[in-house]
Steps between C-alpha positions, in 0.01 A plus 500: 500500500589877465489716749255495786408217351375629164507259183693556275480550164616495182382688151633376190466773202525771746599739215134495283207721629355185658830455761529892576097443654668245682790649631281745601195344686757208660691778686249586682315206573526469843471092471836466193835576447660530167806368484560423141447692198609309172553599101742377203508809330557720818675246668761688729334835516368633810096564493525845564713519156199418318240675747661807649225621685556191721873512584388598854297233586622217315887390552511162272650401165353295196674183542527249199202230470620243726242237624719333770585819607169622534338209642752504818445857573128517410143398643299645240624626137261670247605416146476827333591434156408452118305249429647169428757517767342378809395236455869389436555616885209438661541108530875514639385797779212267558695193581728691715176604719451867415160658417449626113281775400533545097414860376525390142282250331684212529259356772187643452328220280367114607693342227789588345378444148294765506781723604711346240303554264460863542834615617729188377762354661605116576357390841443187715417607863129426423541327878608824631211733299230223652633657875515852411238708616361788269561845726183671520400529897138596444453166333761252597589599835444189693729300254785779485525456848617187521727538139850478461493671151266763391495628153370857538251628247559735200388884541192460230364185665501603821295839443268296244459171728402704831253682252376160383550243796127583679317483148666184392455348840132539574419434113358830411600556190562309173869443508517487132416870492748634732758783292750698723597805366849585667702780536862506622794772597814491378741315775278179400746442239821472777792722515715386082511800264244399316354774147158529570550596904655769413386829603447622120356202402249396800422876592132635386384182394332164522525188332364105533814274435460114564194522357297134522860338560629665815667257723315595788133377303598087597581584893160713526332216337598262700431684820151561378426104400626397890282753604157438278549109518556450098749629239444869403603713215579871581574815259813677617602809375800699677588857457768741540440820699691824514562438909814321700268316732155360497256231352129581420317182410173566355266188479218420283228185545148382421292388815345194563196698657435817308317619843791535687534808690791719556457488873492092484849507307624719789359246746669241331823658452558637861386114595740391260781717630452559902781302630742645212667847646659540144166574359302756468129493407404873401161668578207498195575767281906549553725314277882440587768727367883348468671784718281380824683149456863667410738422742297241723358162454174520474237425241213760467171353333197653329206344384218617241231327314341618196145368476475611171766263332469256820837536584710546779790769531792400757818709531779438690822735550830357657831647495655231291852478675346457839185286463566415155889382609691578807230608746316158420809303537558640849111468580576102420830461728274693784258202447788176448655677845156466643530875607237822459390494129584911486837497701781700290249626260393854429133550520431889412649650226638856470207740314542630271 
């Protein structure tokens, strides 16, 4: 243990977006210690090189990827990294007793072909996948609890499954009809140089990309059959927004019973949601705005329904490095550690 009797910790990828959430919600958990920040391409460097407004609060270097290394000096390591590299570290930390929690998407999926077969690659640790437990508390939180390896959602699904989860659930809607119109800022697509982040390029303007192939459509989708009982089919489209920080998930479904009120989906919802402090189930007529989420982990929820089309309208806002990434991560560890669901995690954010 660290000290006072802290557990320590380890985050691998430290460098990305993802690990500098990390970094920064581990030191000052009051229940972890960080003791090991790791990178190849930084290898060597001290943090603060790379994040200079942390130098006084955070003395460590990036070491070189080492699993030995890392699994004598380490409790708990998040794998922060592209995707298609954990799960060619997960299985050694695992069998050297640590605790995994995978930010990427190596993890996320029930069988490996299906992750295959979207994002490639050449695996057989189906055994391992069949113990992994998909990350989202406000669904799964009896079964992370007792997991040694968590793969933690994706940003989009996690805004657009805590939208969906009470429909999908209690059967009020046809499944078949759900569409999620998403919208996304720009540190969704991590910290490489990358054309169309750039300021001249992203600035005053919006634009759908992954359109009916994003990656994120086959984890949403399976999410949504575990939850209705049967496969479902979901249209997916992403979108990139003029902001740093933020997701706004905008939902769209038929319902089962056109006669449906408003106030009965708000019933349902806060039902849905009361033991989840993450979640926020907004008042009938106020809809969620992404700079109420920025900063903190919670998801904010409205609800509408038009009886005109027989539809209902669900929006959800997260801040898609905390929920959507880091934030969640933590909110999983809080549960594996069987400690306070909200310890370490900001809960208001700064306005405006």
């Amino acid at each position: 243990m660290g000290n006072m009797g802290r557990v320590p910790v380890g985050i691998v990828g430290a460098s990305g977006y993802g690990g500098v959430q990390l970094v920064r919600l581990l030191k000052e958990h009051p229940g972890v210690e960080v003791v090991y920040l790791g990178g190849e391409s930084s290898a060597g460097k001290p943090f603060s090189d790379l994040y200079p407004h942390l130098s006084p609060f955070v003395d460590l270097k990036i070491e070189a990827i080492d699993l030995e290394e890392i699994a004598t000096r380490c409790q708990v390591v998040f794998l922060s990294l592209p995707n298609g590299l954990a799960y060619k570290m997960a299985p050694t930390l695992l069998a050297k007793g640590c605790k995994v929690l995978d930010l990427s998407a190596d993890y996320r999926f029930f069988d490996v072909s299906t992750y295959t077969s979207w994002y490639g690659g050449d695996r057989e640790d189906q055994e391992i996948v069949s113990k992994t437990v998909y990350g989202l508390p406000e669904l799964y939180r009896d079964r992370i609890a007792q997991a040694e390896l968590i793969g933690c959602p994706g940003c989009y699904p996690t805004a657009s499954l805590l939208a969906l989860a009470p429909l999908l659930k209690q059967g009020l809607i046809l499944p078949e009809t759900a569409i999620i119109d998403a919208k996304s800022g720009t540190s969704g697509g991590g910290r490489q140089a990358k054309v169309n982040m750039l300021l001249a390029e992203a600035d005053s303007s919006i634009g759908a990309y992954g359109v009916a192939r994003h990656r994120h459509t086959p984890e949403i989708e399976q999410i949504c059959s575990d939850l209705a009982g049967s496969e479902v089919t979901i249209q997916f489209t992403p979108h990139l927004i003029p902001m740093v920080r933020g997701i706004l998930a905008t939902v769209y479904a038929t319902m089962r019973d056109p006669g449906l009120q408003h106030k009965d989906l708000i019933t349902i919802y806060n039902a849905f949601y009361r033991n989840a402090p993450w979640v926020k189930v907004l008042p009938s007529g106020t809809y969620p705005q992404t700079k109420w989420a920025c900063g903190t982990n919670l998801c904010y929820i409205g609800l509408e329904v038009d009886s005109r089309t027989g539809r209902v309208i669900v929006l959800s806002a997260i801040d898609n490095l905390m929920k959507g990434q880091a934030g969640q991560a933590v909110q999983c560890l809080n549960i594996m550690m069987g400690w306070e669901e909200t310890l370490g995690l900001p809960q208001l954010t700064f306005y405006p």
